[in-house]
Amino acid sequence: MPTTRRSAAFDPISPDLDLDALVQQTPNFEYVTRISCDMIETQGLDTFEKLVLLHVLIGGKPLVIEGFHKRLDEWTFTSAWLQDNHGKKYENARNLSKQTNMTVSIGHYLSNMNKLTNQWNRHNYRDRDRQRLYLKDIDCPQVWHDKLREVVPPSVFYLNDSTGDVGGPGAVDEPNPHAPGLRKSRGVARAGDLMSCLPPAMRAENLMCYIGHEGTYTPAHREMCASLGQNLMVETSGTLDPDGKPTKPGSSIWFMTESKDRHLVSEYWLSTLGHDIEIEAHFAQINAWKSAPFTTYIVEQKLGDFILIPPLAPHQVWNRGTRTMKVAWNRTTVETLELALDEALPRARMVGRDEQYKNKAVIYFGLSRYSDLLKHVDHQTGSVTDHQLTLDLKYSPKIRQLQKDFRRLFSLYTSILLAEVLPHNPRDDKKIQYLPFDGNVTCSFCRCNIFNRFLTCTTCVIPLENGEEDTYDICLECYAMGRSCKCISGYKWVEQFKWQELTEKHERWRQQIVASEGGLTEKSALPLHMEQQYMRKKSLAAVCQEQLRLRPWTDPKKPPPEPKLSKDADESRVNADGTITVKKKRPQVALKGHIRNHVSNYFEPAWKQSACKCGRAYSYGNLFRAFDKMPLTVMEDPDWQCPHCLRICSCGKCRKVAGMQPYEPTGTVLGYDTRRVADPRSTESLVDFRQSNFEWVKKAGDDSEDSRRLSRRVDEAEAAKSQGPALDDDHYVNEGEETFITNGPDDGDSLTMQTHEDDIPIDPLLGGLPSNGIQTVRHNRVLNENLQNGENHEPPHLFVAPSAVMLDQRHLGGGFTTDENGIVFQYPDPTDPDPTVPQYAPPQVEQRSQPARSLDQNKKRKRSDARDNVQTDMLDPNQANEQYHKAQVKRTLADAKRNDRYIIAEAAMSGKSLSVKLRVDKEKLGHILNKTPAQTTRPIKTNFILQSDYPSPSNKPNPLNNPLKRARVERDDEFSTRKNKRRKSGQQQTEGPTKKTSKFMAISSGSEAEDDMISDDGDHNQDRVPKPRQLPAYLARKNDVGDQEIPKELTSEPRPSRRKSTLVDSAVGSNQGPKNPEEHAVTLAEENRRAKLRALDWDHDDSQGESEPESSPDKPDKELTGSTKNTPVTKPLSVARNQNGISSAPPKLQPPSSVPVSIFSKGKKIRVASKGSGKPLANGKASRRSLGV
């Protein structure tokens, strides 16, 4: 199982943090070295490239170049431009509080950044329920990419394919894209980013944008595949936004380390903080950085700051203010490729991290490109008659550096081929399947990119819906580790390049290198078959071929076989207290295919163990956890000796043997649970990498915080730093005598690096060249007296920070505790089978920085040397820590007891678990299960400020998917006020209204047409809730002038629906009304419909204000409120709204109150008739809007 040890919790940074005071008061905090971008133009790009090489690549320290905001387009690199041009683009914003993604548009996110920032203050910044939405890893706009290309130095920009000078040695004429004619290209030189050597379809698009607000962060991590990181702050918020609203100034705080401390940082993360830095899931607390045994470099990245991140150097970022917008990208060089193959890829393979940069493919295509460039130089050298041009081509520093990089890439390519060499067997060569290389084949377990050979399972194939098949492909490294599908064996070989093609290119490139070096020498590259002879170990492909024969094939469709039990059954004994003790007996008879494990003394399958010539066998799991031996290391050694033969065995029996020196694990292993990232068909058959090595560490007596493992890493880091950055003659062209020499310390044009203070110059050579005429390199924040005297006293790295507890430890509870350095830790729940560390929400207390001592503000506080003169009667540090820990546990348990959480807290801290079983009757249990949960009306408290604006498929209308409905359509001529067609002579009209012909049409449910349809169903809109309505703009402006009769906002009460006409009064002229409301509504609807039809027969004359409708003595008047004989009609002259917002005619035109009025609103021309009147009131046109219907 994964480790259940304590791990450091997440503790956010206060918005009121004083960064300058923090750096001033912390001895192991230093500001990162800074230079100005103006000095790059003054000193030249060659000097800048060498600075980056010495300081960042070889020295392994971060570098900040400031002042780029002066060169950026102030109209393009703004949030307003991004919102106007890409505001409708949807991206996935990371909710850091919930560890989930939210789909939002860029414009919606930018519009709410002020709200997301203002929610934080010094009292609630530890609230874990509030939103921390980080818009990260989004594509950079092409306009930004083009403008950054003009500003950033070419050698450090994204996908740079040449660092040569325009018109330099090896340049050719090329078409000018900006003007007619030709122009000189760049000279022959190495690429600034080897990713540019890949075909465009295979390149990793890593030019990304990061937009964050106060409280968003990036956990501690390394750059992917040991690449070089570049990060430029292009826009930040100021004190006011473009709309004039107040905002908080934006910036980002970086906690950075150097590359030479990478192993120390990794061990500190594992052993002290309880996290693996390769997983990128933990943001370290400030107290953790203060207690670290290494130097932490601090950067407050502001607008225009360009940060260069060294390879494999861990770092983390915290965003402050309302808005920060950064553009970041990564570069691949020869140095990063060496680190990737040796360290980065094996570590990424353990945790299952994606390899997006295709490092082995970059090596192959980089060699092809460099080979063509060198051939071009050889062709120019032979064809040029000018002696000076020949010398420039032959002795150009850039061309010579290209040759050295070509040699280094060739060494990496040789190591790739040696790992894939199979024992020569013509039969096996014919069985290898060929798949053309496209760069898209990845391992199903570790998700790394596969360059050439791999294994595929012919059984575990899943057909996809598009007709393709999802095969299970495993890389050779994973299969050697015991990772595979559940078949375990029976794989088939696949290659993406013909082996003969790869070997022929290897020989061709080798001869090209030998020719450039002037012939064969002792350091010349050897042919591939000779390199294979000098390997003295098995190749990776040969190991996999051997394991395919040893490991059994299992059918994944059948259930796993039950384990065979030994004849010697286990004995069980009941103790006096009622507990049962089981005494396991060791099987004395070996099963078929099993051998005895030397450590556990059990019989285990032989293919899961490595047998020594002495007859002892060790399982690969014990070798990995107890002796730091990977399975491949053991398998590839033909003369492997077991730990017992080497006299380093640490098992219980061998510890008692005289002369045995038990092996101590050199590092901490927390366990790697890759089930969430690996293919579901995967399994680990040799080693369970989820288990930790804590048991072996405890046996070695090295389980304290100040462990020997950590001290060993400190010594290694100090030894690496003592060498200093220097240019190796085998790998670099050292032209130091021609560059980097300044005219003295007072020369203002020299390219110097500066720390946080502007008056401290730092030499870019980092001490690699003589100091004549060059300023001395120092990375401290200020120059103390020793440095001024020329002494080089580096501060010790074994620093024990003073107690800086910033939290009230008495109110932790819930499994949280702090150590003596103030680091908050979380104890996982022992009952959780897959424990995860929850976020820590301690009490909201105010941070108080330590009082500054009476020192010069420009000097760093020195660590006291009085620790050696402590009193002898003080407790031993281990005893003091133990007493402090006991007191801390006591306080935590007391607080838990007051909150009725004593049992949970005590179990979490001691690693105990308790299962309680309750017996319930079947009838009672059935009643409980069948009982429906009570509906609660308690409001749920949420702190969601921003919600996704992505249209939901359920809410988005789709006419193609909506079901069709059949609706009745009324013709326009049915509502005409003109007379119907004249009746034929002699024909009499029948009683009652004329029959209306109805037509029907199909409409989509939820469409606009459905809303506009008029239904005769009186109850169709009874339950419809009207939306709040606003007055038109012109009416609102009129009301502002002084017209108080028209309100600014309409009432929320529903007005008469447009879908049906309503009667003002019911049952006019009749004293017998409906008996119930339902009959009343039906009667109103029916009478309204009949009155509407009767209105069609009214006469109309536009030239006169009155007219008499045709009357017929045979036509009875059955309408309650409809038109009758000699019914007066009125034309409303103006419309006013009452207090309820309903339109009505002016009071002077209304009929007497004793006479009810019916209003029929359909049609362009209507009549308003009064019952019992002798003549019409008016006649004219009126719209539905004017009548308020």
GROMACS .gro file of N, CA, C and O in nm, residues 688-761:
model
  296
  688ASP      N    1   0.590  -0.423  -0.664
  688ASP     CA    2   0.478  -0.336  -0.631
  688ASP      C    3   0.536  -0.200  -0.594
  688ASP      O    4   0.576  -0.176  -0.480
  689PHE      N    5   0.541  -0.111  -0.692
  689PHE     CA    6   0.603   0.018  -0.671
  689PHE      C    7   0.519   0.111  -0.585
  689PHE      O    8   0.562   0.223  -0.555
  690ARG      N    9   0.403   0.067  -0.541
  690ARG     CA   10   0.322   0.150  -0.451
  690ARG      C   11   0.374   0.143  -0.307
  690ARG      O   12   0.341   0.230  -0.227
  691GLN      N   13   0.452   0.045  -0.276
  691GLN     CA   14   0.502   0.030  -0.139
  691GLN      C   15   0.625   0.118  -0.117
  691GLN      O   16   0.704   0.140  -0.209
  692SER      N   17   0.638   0.166   0.005
  692SER     CA   18   0.751   0.251   0.042
  692SER      C   19   0.863   0.165   0.102
  692SER      O   20   0.846   0.045   0.126
  693ASN      N   21   0.975   0.229   0.127
  693ASN     CA   22   1.090   0.160   0.187
  693ASN      C   23   1.111   0.202   0.332
  693ASN      O   24   1.223   0.195   0.384
  694PHE      N   25   1.006   0.247   0.400
  694PHE     CA   26   1.021   0.296   0.537
  694PHE      C   27   1.062   0.184   0.634
  694PHE      O   28   1.132   0.209   0.732
  695GLU      N   29   1.015   0.063   0.609
  695GLU     CA   30   1.052  -0.046   0.698
  695GLU      C   31   1.202  -0.071   0.694
  695GLU      O   32   1.265  -0.096   0.798
  696TRP      N   33   1.261  -0.065   0.577
  696TRP     CA   34   1.406  -0.085   0.566
  696TRP      C   35   1.483   0.035   0.621
  696TRP      O   36   1.593   0.019   0.675
  697VAL      N   37   1.425   0.153   0.608
  697VAL     CA   38   1.490   0.272   0.666
  697VAL      C   39   1.491   0.263   0.817
  697VAL      O   40   1.590   0.298   0.884
  698LYS      N   41   1.381   0.215   0.876
  698LYS     CA   42   1.377   0.200   1.021
  698LYS      C   43   1.476   0.095   1.069
  698LYS      O   44   1.539   0.111   1.175
  699LYS      N   45   1.489  -0.014   0.995
  699LYS     CA   46   1.586  -0.116   1.034
  699LYS      C   47   1.728  -0.061   1.032
  699LYS      O   48   1.812  -0.103   1.112
  700ALA      N   49   1.754   0.031   0.940
  700ALA     CA   50   1.887   0.092   0.934
  700ALA      C   51   1.905   0.201   1.038
  700ALA      O   52   2.016   0.254   1.052
  701GLY      N   53   1.800   0.236   1.114
  701GLY     CA   54   1.810   0.340   1.217
  701GLY      C   55   1.826   0.479   1.162
  701GLY      O   56   1.891   0.564   1.224
  702ASP      N   57   1.765   0.504   1.047
  702ASP     CA   58   1.781   0.634   0.982
  702ASP      C   59   1.645   0.696   0.954
  702ASP      O   60   1.623   0.754   0.848
  703ASP      N   61   1.553   0.682   1.049
  703ASP     CA   62   1.419   0.733   1.028
  703ASP      C   63   1.394   0.867   1.095
  703ASP      O   64   1.280   0.911   1.106
  704SER      N   65   1.497   0.935   1.142
  704SER     CA   66   1.480   1.067   1.202
  704SER      C   67   1.477   1.173   1.093
  704SER      O   68   1.513   1.148   0.977
  705GLU      N   69   1.431   1.294   1.131
  705GLU     CA   70   1.424   1.402   1.033
  705GLU      C   71   1.562   1.445   0.987
  705GLU      O   72   1.583   1.474   0.869
  706ASP      N   73   1.657   1.451   1.077
  706ASP     CA   74   1.794   1.484   1.041
  706ASP      C   75   1.865   1.354   1.004
  706ASP      O   76   1.950   1.303   1.075
  707SER      N   77   1.827   1.300   0.890
  707SER     CA   78   1.871   1.166   0.852
  707SER      C   79   2.005   1.172   0.780
  707SER      O   80   2.049   1.276   0.731
  708ARG      N   81   2.067   1.055   0.777
  708ARG     CA   82   2.192   1.043   0.702
  708ARG      C   83   2.167   1.050   0.553
  708ARG      O   84   2.257   1.088   0.477
  709ARG      N   85   2.048   1.014   0.511
  709ARG     CA   86   2.015   1.027   0.369
  709ARG      C   87   2.020   1.172   0.326
  709ARG      O   88   2.072   1.205   0.218
  710LEU      N   89   1.965   1.260   0.408
  710LEU     CA   90   1.965   1.402   0.375
  710LEU      C   91   2.106   1.460   0.384
  710LEU      O   92   2.145   1.543   0.300
  711SER      N   93   2.182   1.419   0.483
  711SER     CA   94   2.320   1.469   0.496
  711SER      C   95   2.405   1.424   0.379
  711SER      O   96   2.492   1.498   0.332
  712ARG      N   97   2.378   1.305   0.329
  712ARG     CA   98   2.454   1.257   0.214
  712ARG      C   99   2.426   1.342   0.091
  712ARG      O  100   2.517   1.371   0.013
  713ARG      N  101   2.301   1.383   0.074
  713ARG     CA  102   2.268   1.469  -0.039
  713ARG      C  103   2.328   1.608  -0.024
  713ARG      O  104   2.366   1.672  -0.124
  714VAL      N  105   2.339   1.655   0.097
  714VAL     CA  106   2.403   1.785   0.120
  714VAL      C  107   2.550   1.781   0.078
  714VAL      O  108   2.601   1.872   0.013
  715ASP      N  109   2.618   1.674   0.114
  715ASP     CA  110   2.759   1.661   0.076
  715ASP      C  111   2.775   1.653  -0.076
  715ASP      O  112   2.869   1.711  -0.133
  716GLU      N  113   2.685   1.582  -0.142
  716GLU     CA  114   2.693   1.573  -0.287
  716GLU      C  115   2.671   1.710  -0.353
  716GLU      O  116   2.740   1.744  -0.451
  717ALA      N  117   2.577   1.786  -0.300
  717ALA     CA  118   2.552   1.919  -0.355
  717ALA      C  119   2.671   2.012  -0.334
  717ALA      O  120   2.707   2.090  -0.424
  718GLU      N  121   2.732   2.005  -0.218
  718GLU     CA  122   2.849   2.090  -0.191
  718GLU      C  123   2.965   2.052  -0.283
  718GLU      O  124   3.037   2.140  -0.332
  719ALA      N  125   2.982   1.925  -0.309
  719ALA     CA  126   3.090   1.883  -0.399
  719ALA      C  127   3.065   1.930  -0.542
  719ALA      O  128   3.158   1.970  -0.612
  720ALA      N  129   2.939   1.928  -0.585
  720ALA     CA  130   2.908   1.974  -0.720
  720ALA      C  131   2.928   2.125  -0.733
  720ALA      O  132   2.975   2.174  -0.837
  721LYS      N  133   2.897   2.200  -0.628
  721LYS     CA  134   2.912   2.345  -0.634
  721LYS      C  135   3.058   2.387  -0.627
  721LYS      O  136   3.093   2.495  -0.675
  722SER      N  137   3.140   2.305  -0.564
  722SER     CA  138   3.280   2.344  -0.549
  722SER      C  139   3.355   2.347  -0.682
  722SER      O  140   3.458   2.413  -0.693
  723GLN      N  141   3.305   2.276  -0.782
  723GLN     CA  142   3.374   2.274  -0.910
  723GLN      C  143   3.359   2.405  -0.985
  723GLN      O  144   3.449   2.447  -1.055
  724GLY      N  145   3.245   2.471  -0.970
  724GLY     CA  146   3.224   2.599  -1.036
  724GLY      C  147   3.190   2.582  -1.183
  724GLY      O  148   3.224   2.482  -1.246
  725PRO      N  149   3.124   2.681  -1.240
  725PRO     CA  150   3.088   2.674  -1.382
  725PRO      C  151   3.209   2.701  -1.470
  725PRO      O  152   3.277   2.802  -1.457
  726ALA      N  153   3.238   2.609  -1.557
  726ALA     CA  154   3.351   2.623  -1.648
  726ALA      C  155   3.315   2.554  -1.778
  726ALA      O  156   3.232   2.463  -1.783
  727LEU      N  157   3.381   2.597  -1.885
  727LEU     CA  158   3.356   2.541  -2.017
  727LEU      C  159   3.452   2.426  -2.041
  727LEU      O  160   3.574   2.443  -2.039
  728ASP      N  161   3.395   2.307  -2.063
  728ASP     CA  162   3.475   2.189  -2.093
  728ASP      C  163   3.521   2.196  -2.238
  728ASP      O  164   3.441   2.219  -2.329
  729ASP      N  165   3.650   2.172  -2.259
  729ASP     CA  166   3.704   2.181  -2.395
  729ASP      C  167   3.647   2.072  -2.486
  729ASP      O  168   3.643   2.090  -2.609
  730ASP      N  169   3.604   1.961  -2.429
  730ASP     CA  170   3.548   1.854  -2.513
  730ASP      C  171   3.407   1.886  -2.560
  730ASP      O  172   3.362   1.828  -2.659
  731HIS      N  173   3.340   1.976  -2.492
  731HIS     CA  174   3.200   2.003  -2.525
  731HIS      C  175   3.176   2.145  -2.575
  731HIS      O  176   3.073   2.169  -2.639
  732TYR      N  177   3.265   2.239  -2.544
  732TYR     CA  178   3.242   2.378  -2.580
  732TYR      C  179   3.366   2.439  -2.642
  732TYR      O  180   3.479   2.396  -2.615
  733VAL      N  181   3.340   2.541  -2.723
  733VAL     CA  182   3.446   2.622  -2.781
  733VAL      C  183   3.468   2.740  -2.690
  733VAL      O  184   3.381   2.829  -2.678
  734ASN      N  185   3.581   2.745  -2.622
  734ASN     CA  186   3.610   2.850  -2.524
  734ASN      C  187   3.676   2.967  -2.593
  734ASN      O  188   3.793   2.962  -2.630
  735GLU      N  189   3.599   3.071  -2.613
  735GLU     CA  190   3.650   3.194  -2.673
  735GLU      C  191   3.650   3.306  -2.569
  735GLU      O  192   3.620   3.420  -2.598
  736GLY      N  193   3.685   3.271  -2.446
  736GLY     CA  194   3.676   3.369  -2.337
  736GLY      C  195   3.773   3.483  -2.353
  736GLY      O  196   3.748   3.594  -2.308
  737GLU      N  197   3.886   3.461  -2.423
  737GLU     CA  198   3.981   3.570  -2.436
  737GLU      C  199   3.932   3.675  -2.533
  737GLU      O  200   3.986   3.785  -2.539
  738GLU      N  201   3.828   3.643  -2.609
  738GLU     CA  202   3.779   3.739  -2.707
  738GLU      C  203   3.650   3.808  -2.663
  738GLU      O  204   3.612   3.909  -2.719
  739THR      N  205   3.583   3.750  -2.565
  739THR     CA  206   3.454   3.806  -2.523
  739THR      C  207   3.452   3.820  -2.373
  739THR      O  208   3.536   3.767  -2.301
  740PHE      N  209   3.353   3.893  -2.325
  740PHE     CA  210   3.324   3.908  -2.182
  740PHE      C  211   3.425   3.994  -2.108
  740PHE      O  212   3.415   4.006  -1.989
  741ILE      N  213   3.526   4.049  -2.173
  741ILE     CA  214   3.624   4.132  -2.104
  741ILE      C  215   3.574   4.274  -2.103
  741ILE      O  216   3.546   4.334  -2.206
  742THR      N  217   3.559   4.329  -1.985
  742THR     CA  218   3.512   4.466  -1.971
  742THR      C  219   3.630   4.559  -1.954
  742THR      O  220   3.745   4.517  -1.936
  743ASN      N  221   3.600   4.685  -1.958
  743ASN     CA  222   3.704   4.786  -1.943
  743ASN      C  223   3.732   4.821  -1.799
  743ASN      O  224   3.807   4.913  -1.771
  744GLY      N  225   3.673   4.750  -1.709
  744GLY     CA  226   3.695   4.781  -1.569
  744GLY      C  227   3.564   4.792  -1.496
  744GLY      O  228   3.457   4.794  -1.555
  745PRO      N  229   3.571   4.802  -1.367
  745PRO     CA  230   3.447   4.807  -1.289
  745PRO      C  231   3.366   4.933  -1.311
  745PRO      O  232   3.249   4.936  -1.281
  746ASP      N  233   3.429   5.038  -1.365
  746ASP     CA  234   3.356   5.163  -1.382
  746ASP      C  235   3.297   5.177  -1.522
  746ASP      O  236   3.240   5.281  -1.555
  747ASP      N  237   3.314   5.076  -1.605
  747ASP     CA  238   3.261   5.084  -1.741
  747ASP      C  239   3.111   5.064  -1.737
  747ASP      O  240   3.063   4.957  -1.701
  748GLY      N  241   3.039   5.161  -1.778
  748GLY     CA  242   2.894   5.152  -1.772
  748GLY      C  243   2.833   5.066  -1.878
  748GLY      O  244   2.717   5.030  -1.870
  749ASP      N  245   2.908   5.033  -1.983
  749ASP     CA  246   2.851   4.955  -2.093
  749ASP      C  247   2.873   4.806  -2.078
  749ASP      O  248   2.841   4.729  -2.165
  750SER      N  249   2.934   4.763  -1.969
  750SER     CA  250   2.960   4.620  -1.953
  750SER      C  251   2.832   4.547  -1.916
  750SER      O  252   2.747   4.601  -1.845
  751LEU      N  253   2.822   4.425  -1.966
  751LEU     CA  254   2.706   4.342  -1.934
  751LEU      C  255   2.728   4.279  -1.798
  751LEU      O  256   2.803   4.185  -1.782
  752THR      N  257   2.667   4.336  -1.698
  752THR     CA  258   2.682   4.286  -1.562
  752THR      C  259   2.548   4.245  -1.508
  752THR      O  260   2.444   4.297  -1.548
  753MET      N  261   2.551   4.152  -1.416
  753MET     CA  262   2.430   4.106  -1.350
  753MET      C  263   2.417   4.175  -1.216
  753MET      O  264   2.515   4.202  -1.149
  754GLN      N  265   2.295   4.203  -1.180
  754GLN     CA  266   2.268   4.273  -1.055
  754GLN      C  267   2.167   4.194  -0.975
  754GLN      O  268   2.080   4.128  -1.029
  755THR      N  269   2.184   4.206  -0.845
  755THR     CA  270   2.087   4.144  -0.757
  755THR      C  271   1.973   4.240  -0.735
  755THR      O  272   1.951   4.331  -0.813
  756HIS      N  273   1.900   4.222  -0.625
  756HIS     CA  274   1.781   4.304  -0.602
  756HIS      C  275   1.816   4.451  -0.591
  756HIS      O  276   1.738   4.536  -0.630
  757GLU      N  277   1.932   4.482  -0.537
  757GLU     CA  278   1.976   4.621  -0.533
  757GLU      C  279   2.042   4.655  -0.666
  757GLU      O  280   2.110   4.574  -0.727
  758ASP      N  281   2.019   4.776  -0.713
  758ASP     CA  282   2.071   4.816  -0.843
  758ASP      C  283   2.218   4.855  -0.839
  758ASP      O  284   2.278   4.876  -0.943
  759ASP      N  285   2.278   4.864  -0.722
  759ASP     CA  286   2.416   4.910  -0.714
  759ASP      C  287   2.514   4.797  -0.690
  759ASP      O  288   2.627   4.820  -0.652
  760ILE      N  289   2.472   4.673  -0.713
  760ILE     CA  290   2.562   4.561  -0.688
  760ILE      C  291   2.588   4.490  -0.819
  760ILE      O  292   2.504   4.415  -0.868
  761PRO      N  293   2.701   4.513  -0.884
  761PRO     CA  294   2.728   4.448  -1.012
  761PRO      C  295   2.776   4.305  -0.990
  761PRO      O  296   2.846   4.274  -0.895
   0.00000   0.00000   0.00000
